[in-house]
Coordinates of C-alpha atoms (C1' of nucleotides) in Angstrom, one line a residue:
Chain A
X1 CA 0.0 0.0 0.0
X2 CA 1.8 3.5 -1.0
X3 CA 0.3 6.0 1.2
X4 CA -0.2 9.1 -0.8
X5 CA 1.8 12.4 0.0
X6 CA -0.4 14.9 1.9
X7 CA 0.4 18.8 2.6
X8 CA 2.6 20.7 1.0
X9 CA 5.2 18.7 -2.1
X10 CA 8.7 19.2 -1.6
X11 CA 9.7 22.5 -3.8
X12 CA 9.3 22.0 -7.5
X13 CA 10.3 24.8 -9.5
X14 CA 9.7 23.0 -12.9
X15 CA 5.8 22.3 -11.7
X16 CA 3.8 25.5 -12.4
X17 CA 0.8 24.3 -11.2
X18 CA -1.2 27.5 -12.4
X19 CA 0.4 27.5 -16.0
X20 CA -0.4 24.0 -16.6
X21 CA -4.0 24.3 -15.3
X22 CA -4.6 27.6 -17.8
X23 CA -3.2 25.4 -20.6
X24 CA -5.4 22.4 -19.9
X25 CA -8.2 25.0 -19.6
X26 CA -7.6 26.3 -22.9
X27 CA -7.5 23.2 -24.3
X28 CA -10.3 22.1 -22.6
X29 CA -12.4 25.4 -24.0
X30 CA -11.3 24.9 -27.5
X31 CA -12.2 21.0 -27.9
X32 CA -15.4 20.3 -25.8
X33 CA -16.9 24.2 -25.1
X34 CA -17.4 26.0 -22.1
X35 CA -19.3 22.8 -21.0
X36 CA -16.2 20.6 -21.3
X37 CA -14.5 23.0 -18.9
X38 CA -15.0 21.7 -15.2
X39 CA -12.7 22.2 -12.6
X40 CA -13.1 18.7 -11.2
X41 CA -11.3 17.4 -15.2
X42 CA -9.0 20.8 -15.5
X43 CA -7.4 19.2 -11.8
X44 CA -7.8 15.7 -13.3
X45 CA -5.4 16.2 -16.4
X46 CA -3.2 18.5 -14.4
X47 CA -2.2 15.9 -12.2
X48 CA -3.9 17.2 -8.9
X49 CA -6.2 16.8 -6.3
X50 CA -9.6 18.3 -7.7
X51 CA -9.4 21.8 -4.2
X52 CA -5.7 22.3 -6.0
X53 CA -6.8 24.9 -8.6
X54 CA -8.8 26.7 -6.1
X55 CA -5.7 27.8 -4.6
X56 CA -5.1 29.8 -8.1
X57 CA -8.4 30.6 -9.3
X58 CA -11.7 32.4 -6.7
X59 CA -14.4 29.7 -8.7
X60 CA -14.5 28.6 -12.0
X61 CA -15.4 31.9 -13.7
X62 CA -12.3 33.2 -12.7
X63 CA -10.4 30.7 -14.3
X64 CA -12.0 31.7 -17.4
X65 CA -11.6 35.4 -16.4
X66 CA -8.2 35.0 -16.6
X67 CA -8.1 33.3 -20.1
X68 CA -10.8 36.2 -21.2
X69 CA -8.4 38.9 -20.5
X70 CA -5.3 36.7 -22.1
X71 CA -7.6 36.8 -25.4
X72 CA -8.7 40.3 -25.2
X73 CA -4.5 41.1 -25.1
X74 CA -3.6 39.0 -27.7
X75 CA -6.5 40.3 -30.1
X76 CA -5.3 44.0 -28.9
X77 CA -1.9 43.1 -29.9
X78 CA -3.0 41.6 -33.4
X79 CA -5.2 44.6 -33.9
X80 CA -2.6 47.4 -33.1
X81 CA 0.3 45.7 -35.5
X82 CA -2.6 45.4 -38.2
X83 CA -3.3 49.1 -37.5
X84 CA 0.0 50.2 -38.0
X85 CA 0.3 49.3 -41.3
X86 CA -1.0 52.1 -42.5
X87 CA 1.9 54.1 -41.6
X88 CA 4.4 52.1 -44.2
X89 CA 1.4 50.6 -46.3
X90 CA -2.0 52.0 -47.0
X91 CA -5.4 52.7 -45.5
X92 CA -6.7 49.7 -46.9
X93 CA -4.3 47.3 -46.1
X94 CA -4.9 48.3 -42.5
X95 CA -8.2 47.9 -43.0
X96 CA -8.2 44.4 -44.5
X97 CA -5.2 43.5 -41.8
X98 CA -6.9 44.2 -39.0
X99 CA -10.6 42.3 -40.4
X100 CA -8.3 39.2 -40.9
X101 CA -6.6 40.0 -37.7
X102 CA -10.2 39.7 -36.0
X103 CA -10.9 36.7 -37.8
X104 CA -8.0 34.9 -37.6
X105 CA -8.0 35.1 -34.1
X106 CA -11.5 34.1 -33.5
X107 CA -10.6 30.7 -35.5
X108 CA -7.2 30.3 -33.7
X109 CA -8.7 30.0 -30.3
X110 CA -12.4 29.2 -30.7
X111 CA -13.0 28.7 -27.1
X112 CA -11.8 31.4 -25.5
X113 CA -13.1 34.1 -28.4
X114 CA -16.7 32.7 -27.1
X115 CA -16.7 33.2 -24.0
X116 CA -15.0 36.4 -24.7
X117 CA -18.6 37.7 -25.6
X118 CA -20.3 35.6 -23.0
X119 CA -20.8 37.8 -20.3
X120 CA -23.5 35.7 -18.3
X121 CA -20.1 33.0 -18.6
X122 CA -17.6 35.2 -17.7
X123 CA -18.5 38.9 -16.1
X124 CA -16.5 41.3 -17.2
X125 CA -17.5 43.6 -14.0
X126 CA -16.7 41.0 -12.0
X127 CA -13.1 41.3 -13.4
X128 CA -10.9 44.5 -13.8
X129 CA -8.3 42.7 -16.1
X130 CA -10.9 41.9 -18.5
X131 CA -12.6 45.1 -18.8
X132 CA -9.5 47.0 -19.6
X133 CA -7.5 44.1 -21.8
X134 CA -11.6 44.3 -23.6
X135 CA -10.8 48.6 -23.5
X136 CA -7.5 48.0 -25.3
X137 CA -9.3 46.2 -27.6
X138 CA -12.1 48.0 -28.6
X139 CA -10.0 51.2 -28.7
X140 CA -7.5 49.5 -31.2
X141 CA -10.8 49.4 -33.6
X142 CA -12.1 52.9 -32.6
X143 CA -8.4 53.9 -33.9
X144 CA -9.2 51.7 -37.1
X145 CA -12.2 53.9 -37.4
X146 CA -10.4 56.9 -37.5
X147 CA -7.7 55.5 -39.7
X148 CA -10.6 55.0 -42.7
X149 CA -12.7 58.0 -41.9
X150 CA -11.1 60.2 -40.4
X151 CA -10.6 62.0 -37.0
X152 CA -14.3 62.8 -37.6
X153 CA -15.3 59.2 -37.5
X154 CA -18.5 58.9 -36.1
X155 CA -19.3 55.9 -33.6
X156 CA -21.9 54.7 -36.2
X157 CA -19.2 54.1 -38.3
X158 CA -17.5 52.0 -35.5
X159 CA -20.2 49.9 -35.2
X160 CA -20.3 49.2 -38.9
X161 CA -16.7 48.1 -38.3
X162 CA -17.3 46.4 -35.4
X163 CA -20.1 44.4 -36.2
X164 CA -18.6 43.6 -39.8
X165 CA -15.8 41.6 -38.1
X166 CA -17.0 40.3 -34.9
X167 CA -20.3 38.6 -37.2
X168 CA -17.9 37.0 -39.6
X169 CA -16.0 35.9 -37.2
X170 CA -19.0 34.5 -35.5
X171 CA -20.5 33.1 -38.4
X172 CA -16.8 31.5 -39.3
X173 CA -17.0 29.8 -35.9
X174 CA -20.1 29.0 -35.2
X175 CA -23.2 29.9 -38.0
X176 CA -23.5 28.7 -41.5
X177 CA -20.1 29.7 -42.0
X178 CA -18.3 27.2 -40.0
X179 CA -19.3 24.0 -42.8
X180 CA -19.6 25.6 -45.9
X181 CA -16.2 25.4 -47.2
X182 CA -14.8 22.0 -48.0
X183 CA -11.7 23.2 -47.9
X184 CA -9.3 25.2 -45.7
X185 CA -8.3 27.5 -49.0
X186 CA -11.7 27.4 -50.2
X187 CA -12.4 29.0 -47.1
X188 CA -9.8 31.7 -47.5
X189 CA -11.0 32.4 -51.0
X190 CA -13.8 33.6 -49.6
X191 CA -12.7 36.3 -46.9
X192 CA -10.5 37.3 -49.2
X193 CA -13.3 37.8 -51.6
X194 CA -15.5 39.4 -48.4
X195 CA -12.9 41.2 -47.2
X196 CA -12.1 43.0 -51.1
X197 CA -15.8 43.4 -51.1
X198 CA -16.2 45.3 -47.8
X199 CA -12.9 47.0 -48.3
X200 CA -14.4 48.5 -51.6
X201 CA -17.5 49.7 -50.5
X202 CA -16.2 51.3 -47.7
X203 CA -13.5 53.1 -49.0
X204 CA -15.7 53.9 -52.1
X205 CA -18.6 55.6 -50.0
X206 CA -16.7 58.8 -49.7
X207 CA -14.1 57.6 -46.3
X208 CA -10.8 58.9 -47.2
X209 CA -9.3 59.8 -44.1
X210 CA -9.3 63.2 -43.1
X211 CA -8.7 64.9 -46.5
X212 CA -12.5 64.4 -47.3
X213 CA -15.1 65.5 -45.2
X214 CA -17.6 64.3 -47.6
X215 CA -20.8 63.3 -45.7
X216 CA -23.0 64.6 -43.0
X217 CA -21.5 63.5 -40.0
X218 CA -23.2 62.7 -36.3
X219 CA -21.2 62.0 -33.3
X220 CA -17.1 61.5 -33.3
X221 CA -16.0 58.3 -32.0
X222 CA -15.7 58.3 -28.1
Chain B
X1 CA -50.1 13.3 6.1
X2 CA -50.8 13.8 2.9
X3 CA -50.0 11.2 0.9
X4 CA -48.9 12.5 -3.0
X5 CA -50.5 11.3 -5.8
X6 CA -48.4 8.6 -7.9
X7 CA -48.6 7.5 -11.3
X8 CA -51.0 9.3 -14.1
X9 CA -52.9 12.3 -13.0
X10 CA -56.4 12.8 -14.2
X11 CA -57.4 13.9 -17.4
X12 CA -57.0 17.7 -17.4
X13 CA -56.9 19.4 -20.8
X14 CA -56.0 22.8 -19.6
X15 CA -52.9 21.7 -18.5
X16 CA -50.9 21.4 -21.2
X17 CA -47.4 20.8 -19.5
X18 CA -45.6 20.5 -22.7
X19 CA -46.2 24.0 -23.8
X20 CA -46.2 25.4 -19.7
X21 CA -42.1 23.9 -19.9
X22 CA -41.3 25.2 -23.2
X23 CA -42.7 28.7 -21.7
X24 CA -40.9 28.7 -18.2
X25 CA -37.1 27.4 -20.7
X26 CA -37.6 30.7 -22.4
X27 CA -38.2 32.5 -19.7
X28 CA -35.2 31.0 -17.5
X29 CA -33.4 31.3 -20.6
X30 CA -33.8 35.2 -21.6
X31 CA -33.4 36.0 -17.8
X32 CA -30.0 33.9 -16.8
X33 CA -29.0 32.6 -19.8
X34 CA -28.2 28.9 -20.8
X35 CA -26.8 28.2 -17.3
X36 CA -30.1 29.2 -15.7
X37 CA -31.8 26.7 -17.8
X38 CA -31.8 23.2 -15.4
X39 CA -33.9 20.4 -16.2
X40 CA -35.2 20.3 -12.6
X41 CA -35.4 24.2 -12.3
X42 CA -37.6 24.1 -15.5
X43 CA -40.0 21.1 -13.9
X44 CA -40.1 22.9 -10.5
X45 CA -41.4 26.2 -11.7
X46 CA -43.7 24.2 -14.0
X47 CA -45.3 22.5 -10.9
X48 CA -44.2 18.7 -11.8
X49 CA -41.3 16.6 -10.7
X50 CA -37.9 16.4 -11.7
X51 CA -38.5 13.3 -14.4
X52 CA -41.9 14.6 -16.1
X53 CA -40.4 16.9 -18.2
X54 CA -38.4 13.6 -20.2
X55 CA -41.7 12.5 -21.0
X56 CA -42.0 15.6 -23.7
X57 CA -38.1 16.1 -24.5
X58 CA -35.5 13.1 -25.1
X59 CA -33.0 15.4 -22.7
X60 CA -31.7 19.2 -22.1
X61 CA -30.4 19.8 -25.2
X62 CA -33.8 18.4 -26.7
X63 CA -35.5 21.0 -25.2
X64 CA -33.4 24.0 -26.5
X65 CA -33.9 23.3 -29.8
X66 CA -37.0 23.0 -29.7
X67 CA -37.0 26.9 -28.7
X68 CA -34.1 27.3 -31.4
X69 CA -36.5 26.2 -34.1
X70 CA -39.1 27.9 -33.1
X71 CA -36.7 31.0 -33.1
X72 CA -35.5 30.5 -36.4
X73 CA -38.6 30.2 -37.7
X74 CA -39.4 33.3 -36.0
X75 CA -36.5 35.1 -37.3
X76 CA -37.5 33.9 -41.3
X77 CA -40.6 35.1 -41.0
X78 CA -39.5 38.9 -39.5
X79 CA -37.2 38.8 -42.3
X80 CA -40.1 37.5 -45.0
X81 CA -42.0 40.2 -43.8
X82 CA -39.1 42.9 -44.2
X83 CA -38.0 41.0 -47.5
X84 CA -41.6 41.4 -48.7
X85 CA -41.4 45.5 -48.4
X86 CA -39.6 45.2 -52.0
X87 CA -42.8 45.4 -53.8
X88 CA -44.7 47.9 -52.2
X89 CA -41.3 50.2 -51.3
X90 CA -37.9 50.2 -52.3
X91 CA -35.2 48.1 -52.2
X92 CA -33.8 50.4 -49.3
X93 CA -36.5 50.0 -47.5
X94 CA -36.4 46.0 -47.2
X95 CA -32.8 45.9 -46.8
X96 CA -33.0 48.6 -43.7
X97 CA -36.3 46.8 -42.3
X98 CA -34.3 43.7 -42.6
X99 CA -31.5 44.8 -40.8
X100 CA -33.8 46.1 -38.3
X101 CA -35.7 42.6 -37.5
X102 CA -32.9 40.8 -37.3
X103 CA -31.8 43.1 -34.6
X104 CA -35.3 43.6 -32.7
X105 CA -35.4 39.4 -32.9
X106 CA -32.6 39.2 -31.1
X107 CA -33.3 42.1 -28.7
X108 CA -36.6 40.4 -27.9
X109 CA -35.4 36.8 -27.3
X110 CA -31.4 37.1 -26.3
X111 CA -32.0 33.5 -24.8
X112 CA -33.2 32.2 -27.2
X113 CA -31.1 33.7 -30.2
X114 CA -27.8 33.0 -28.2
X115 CA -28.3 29.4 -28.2
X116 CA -29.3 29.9 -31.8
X117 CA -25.8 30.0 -32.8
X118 CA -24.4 28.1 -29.9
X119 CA -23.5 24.2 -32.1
X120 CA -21.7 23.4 -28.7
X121 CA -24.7 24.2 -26.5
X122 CA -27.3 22.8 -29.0
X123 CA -26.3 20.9 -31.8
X124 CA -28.1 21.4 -35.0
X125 CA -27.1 17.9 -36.8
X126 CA -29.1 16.2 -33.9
X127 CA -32.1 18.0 -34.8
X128 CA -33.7 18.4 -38.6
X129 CA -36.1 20.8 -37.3
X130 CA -33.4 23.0 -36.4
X131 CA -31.9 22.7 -39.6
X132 CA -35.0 23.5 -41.8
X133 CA -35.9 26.3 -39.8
X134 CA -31.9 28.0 -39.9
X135 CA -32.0 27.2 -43.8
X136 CA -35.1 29.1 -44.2
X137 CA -34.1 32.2 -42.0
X138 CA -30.4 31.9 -44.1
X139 CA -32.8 31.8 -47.6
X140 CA -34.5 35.0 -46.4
X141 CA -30.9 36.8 -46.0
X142 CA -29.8 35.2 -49.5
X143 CA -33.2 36.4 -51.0
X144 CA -32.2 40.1 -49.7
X145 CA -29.0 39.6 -51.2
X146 CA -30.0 39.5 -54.7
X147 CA -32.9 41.9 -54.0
X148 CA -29.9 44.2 -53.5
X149 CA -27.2 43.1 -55.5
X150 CA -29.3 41.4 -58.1
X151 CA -29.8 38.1 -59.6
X152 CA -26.0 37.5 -59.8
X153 CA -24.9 38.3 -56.6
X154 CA -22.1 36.4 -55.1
X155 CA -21.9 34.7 -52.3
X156 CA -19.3 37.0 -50.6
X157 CA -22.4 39.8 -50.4
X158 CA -24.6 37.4 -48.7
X159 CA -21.6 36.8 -46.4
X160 CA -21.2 40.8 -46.0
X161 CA -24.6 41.1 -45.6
X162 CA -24.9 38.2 -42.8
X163 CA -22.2 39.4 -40.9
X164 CA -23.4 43.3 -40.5
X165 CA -26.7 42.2 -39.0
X166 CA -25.3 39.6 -37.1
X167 CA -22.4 40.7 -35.7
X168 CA -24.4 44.0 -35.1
X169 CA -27.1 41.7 -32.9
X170 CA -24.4 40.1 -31.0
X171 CA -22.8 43.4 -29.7
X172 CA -25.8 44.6 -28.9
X173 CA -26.5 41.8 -26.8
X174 CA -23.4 40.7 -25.2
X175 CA -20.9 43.2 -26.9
X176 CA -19.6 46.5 -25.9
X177 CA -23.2 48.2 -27.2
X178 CA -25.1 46.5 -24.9
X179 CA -24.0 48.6 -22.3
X180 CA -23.0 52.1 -24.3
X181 CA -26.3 54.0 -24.2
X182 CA -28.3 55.7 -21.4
X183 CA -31.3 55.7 -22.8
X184 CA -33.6 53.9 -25.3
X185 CA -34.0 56.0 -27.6
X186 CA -30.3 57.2 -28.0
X187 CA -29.6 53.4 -28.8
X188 CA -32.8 53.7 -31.5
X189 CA -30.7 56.9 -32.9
X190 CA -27.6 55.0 -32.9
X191 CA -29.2 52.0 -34.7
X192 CA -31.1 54.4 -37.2
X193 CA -27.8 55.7 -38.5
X194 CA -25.7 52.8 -38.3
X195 CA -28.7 51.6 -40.5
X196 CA -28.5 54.5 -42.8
X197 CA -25.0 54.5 -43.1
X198 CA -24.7 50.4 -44.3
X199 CA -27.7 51.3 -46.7
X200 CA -25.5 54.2 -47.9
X201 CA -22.6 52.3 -48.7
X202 CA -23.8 49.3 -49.8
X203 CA -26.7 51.1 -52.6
X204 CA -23.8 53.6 -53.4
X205 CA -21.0 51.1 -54.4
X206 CA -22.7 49.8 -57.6
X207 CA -25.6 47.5 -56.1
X208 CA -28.8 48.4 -57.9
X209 CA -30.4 45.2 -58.7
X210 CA -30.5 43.9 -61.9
X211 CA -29.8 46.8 -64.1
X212 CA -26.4 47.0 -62.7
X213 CA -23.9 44.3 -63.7
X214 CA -21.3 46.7 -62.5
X215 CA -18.5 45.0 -60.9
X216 CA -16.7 42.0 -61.2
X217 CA -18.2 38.8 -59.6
X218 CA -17.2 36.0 -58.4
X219 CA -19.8 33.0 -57.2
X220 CA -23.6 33.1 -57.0
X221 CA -25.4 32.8 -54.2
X222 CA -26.4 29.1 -53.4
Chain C
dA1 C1' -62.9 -7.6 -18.8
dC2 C1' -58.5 -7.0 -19.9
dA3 C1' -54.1 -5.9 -22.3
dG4 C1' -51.5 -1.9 -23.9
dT5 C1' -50.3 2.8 -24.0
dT6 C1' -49.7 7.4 -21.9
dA7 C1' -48.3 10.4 -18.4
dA8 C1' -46.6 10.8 -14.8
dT9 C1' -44.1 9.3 -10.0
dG10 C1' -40.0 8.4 -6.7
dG11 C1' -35.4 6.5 -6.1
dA12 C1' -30.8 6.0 -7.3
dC13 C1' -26.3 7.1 -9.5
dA14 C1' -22.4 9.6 -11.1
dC15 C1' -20.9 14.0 -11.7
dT16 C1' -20.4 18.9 -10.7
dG17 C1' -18.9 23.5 -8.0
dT18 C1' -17.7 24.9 -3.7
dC19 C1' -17.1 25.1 1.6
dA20 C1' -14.5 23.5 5.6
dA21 C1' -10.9 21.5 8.1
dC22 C1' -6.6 19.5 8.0
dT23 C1' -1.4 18.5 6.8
dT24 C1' 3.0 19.5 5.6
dG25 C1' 7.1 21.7 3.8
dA26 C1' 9.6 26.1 3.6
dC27 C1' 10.7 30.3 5.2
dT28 C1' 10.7 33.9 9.1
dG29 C1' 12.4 36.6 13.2
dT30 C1' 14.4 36.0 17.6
Chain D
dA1 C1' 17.5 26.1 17.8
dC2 C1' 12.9 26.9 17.6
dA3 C1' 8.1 28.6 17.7
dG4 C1' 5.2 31.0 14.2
dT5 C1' 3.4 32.0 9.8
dC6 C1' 2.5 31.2 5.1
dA7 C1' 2.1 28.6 0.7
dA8 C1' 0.5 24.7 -1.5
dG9 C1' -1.6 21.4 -1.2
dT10 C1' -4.6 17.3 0.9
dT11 C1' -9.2 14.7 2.2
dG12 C1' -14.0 14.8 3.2
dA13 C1' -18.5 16.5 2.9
dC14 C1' -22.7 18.9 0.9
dA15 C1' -26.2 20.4 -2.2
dG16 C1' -27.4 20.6 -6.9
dT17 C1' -27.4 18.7 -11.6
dG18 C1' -28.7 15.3 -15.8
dT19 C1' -30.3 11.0 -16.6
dC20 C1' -31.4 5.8 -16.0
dC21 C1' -34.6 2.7 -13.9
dA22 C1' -38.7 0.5 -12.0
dT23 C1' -43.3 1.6 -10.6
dT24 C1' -48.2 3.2 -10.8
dA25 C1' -52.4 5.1 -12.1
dA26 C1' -55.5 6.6 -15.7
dC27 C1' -57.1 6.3 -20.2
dT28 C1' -58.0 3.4 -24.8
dG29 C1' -59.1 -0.1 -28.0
dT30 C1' -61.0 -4.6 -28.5

DNA sequence: ACAGTTAATGGACACTGTCAACTTGACTGT
DNA sequence: ACAGTCAAGTTGACAGTGTCCATTAACTGT
């Protein structure tokens, strides 16, 4: 009979308990959904006792708060280098950067771009780091905004933005979208072909940065 | 001490528990999301015990899609309806009212239109109803595609087309506008021009139906 | 009258998140 | 050297969940 170790393990610099349970988590998130994401089989395939994780994590949400706010960073960071192509390229390579920045995101880590948009999953009041990793975010596509139309860009025209991505990425992930390709270039055909599209009528419709005032505007972007 | 009934109840045709649990889901649903929604919650609220309701759905899921199909079969006819506005208005007027049900739908049931494109929360390929009624709400949105881009629209428009209402729904819901406005009626105004301003864009850039061959194209729409 | 079906009932099981109490190794100041 | 504190776990328990199973009473067709 080997009687189990109890208390604390003898130090073990190489464990990283907390990394390894927000990698299982991840994993967990992308295969099976927010549903396949329990602490009981996060603590199971890290190798611990199933009260381990709550040493790192409040309750379960946080766990997921903390994977939220990862996202929201990394789709910050993708959106800001997209962004600053306009400086040694043009306005509408930006433009169509940062759309397959969104999207190409949202299919690299399915999971977690869920729930970032969940918030009866995860509650971004609930956690600080989310909300302002989610601010960085959203400001990175109000500066997008401005980039097409102009430091006049109105928040209507953020939304157009917005919403453009976010429901092809959504769509990509998890609507009609997600099977109609049969292959993966097919599918890239497509954005391509979406992206072009958008890119033209946008940039058609009188938005030409600030040297073209052009339409009646309503409200600047916040 | 009151001993509880067992077995089959008397015959009581006002009853109707199927319908009472498929009214309490929604309900549970729209106010707490897909969490909120427990089997036993459901039969406890509906007055019966924690096995009745598996007498009317197979299991959980079987239950939200039955509210899923209803929902898309909601959501094609708000969009029939808006589609239908071609012949008696313009073609601007049933691509904005379009734009507008597909938003109101999911204003008025968030449960419901959540789950609608949730594949890890309720999946479709289980249930044919659910398919039908999505393919009919998606041949409504193809429909307004060639009403605005004409008989040879490409399947990239649909997409572009998808994606605006859709992602628009989905911030409004769970996104960053869900939250953004004080009142009503500023969110109305908002809407209104975001509205306006797609319209603008999309009429603008060489989409008038038919008469317009215009641009290059690629694929039709299914 | 009687068998079969329908619409429920109550009990059990495995699983979940989380609370509480405990153990143990490592580090601290004295 | 040694008591004290903290970090990082441990085990055990509890209520709530979805679902399987056997049971039972009322209705239905013959």
């Amino acid at each position: 009979m080997t009687t189990r170790k109890r208390g604390r393990p003898k130090a073990d610099a190489d464990r990283d308990l907390r990394g390894e349970l927000l990698r299982t988590s991840r994993l967990l998130l992308d295969e099976g959904g927010v549903a396949a994401l329990s602490m009981r089989e996060v603590a199971r395939r890290a190798g611990c006792t199933h009260q381990a994780p709550y040493h790192y994590f409040e309750d379960r949400e946080s766990i997921l708060a903390t994977l939220v706010a990862d996202g929201f960073d990394a789709l910050a960071g993708r959106l800001k280098a997209a962004n600053d192509l306009v400086i040694q390229q043009s306005v509408r390579t930006a433009l169509i950067m940062s759309g397959r920045a969104y999207v190409d995101f949202a299919l690299s880590q399915p999971g977690v771009f869920r729930v970032m948009f969940r918030p009866d999953v995860c509650n971004p009041m609930r956690f600080p780091a989310v909300l302002e990793a989610g601010g960085r975010a959203r400001a990175e596509l109000d500066r997008l905004t401005r980039i097409v139309h102009g430091s006049q860009a109105t928040s209507e025209q953020a939304s157009i933005l917005w919403a453009h991505v976010h429901g092809l990425a959504c769509l990509l992930i998890d609507g009609p979208l997600a099977m109609a390709f049969g292959t993966e270039q097919e599918r890239q055909r497509h954005l391509e072909g979406v992206a072009d599209g958008f890119a033209d009528m946008l940039l058609a419709s009188g938005a030409g940065g600030s040297s073209n005032p052009g339409r009646r505007r309503k409200k600047d972007v916040s």
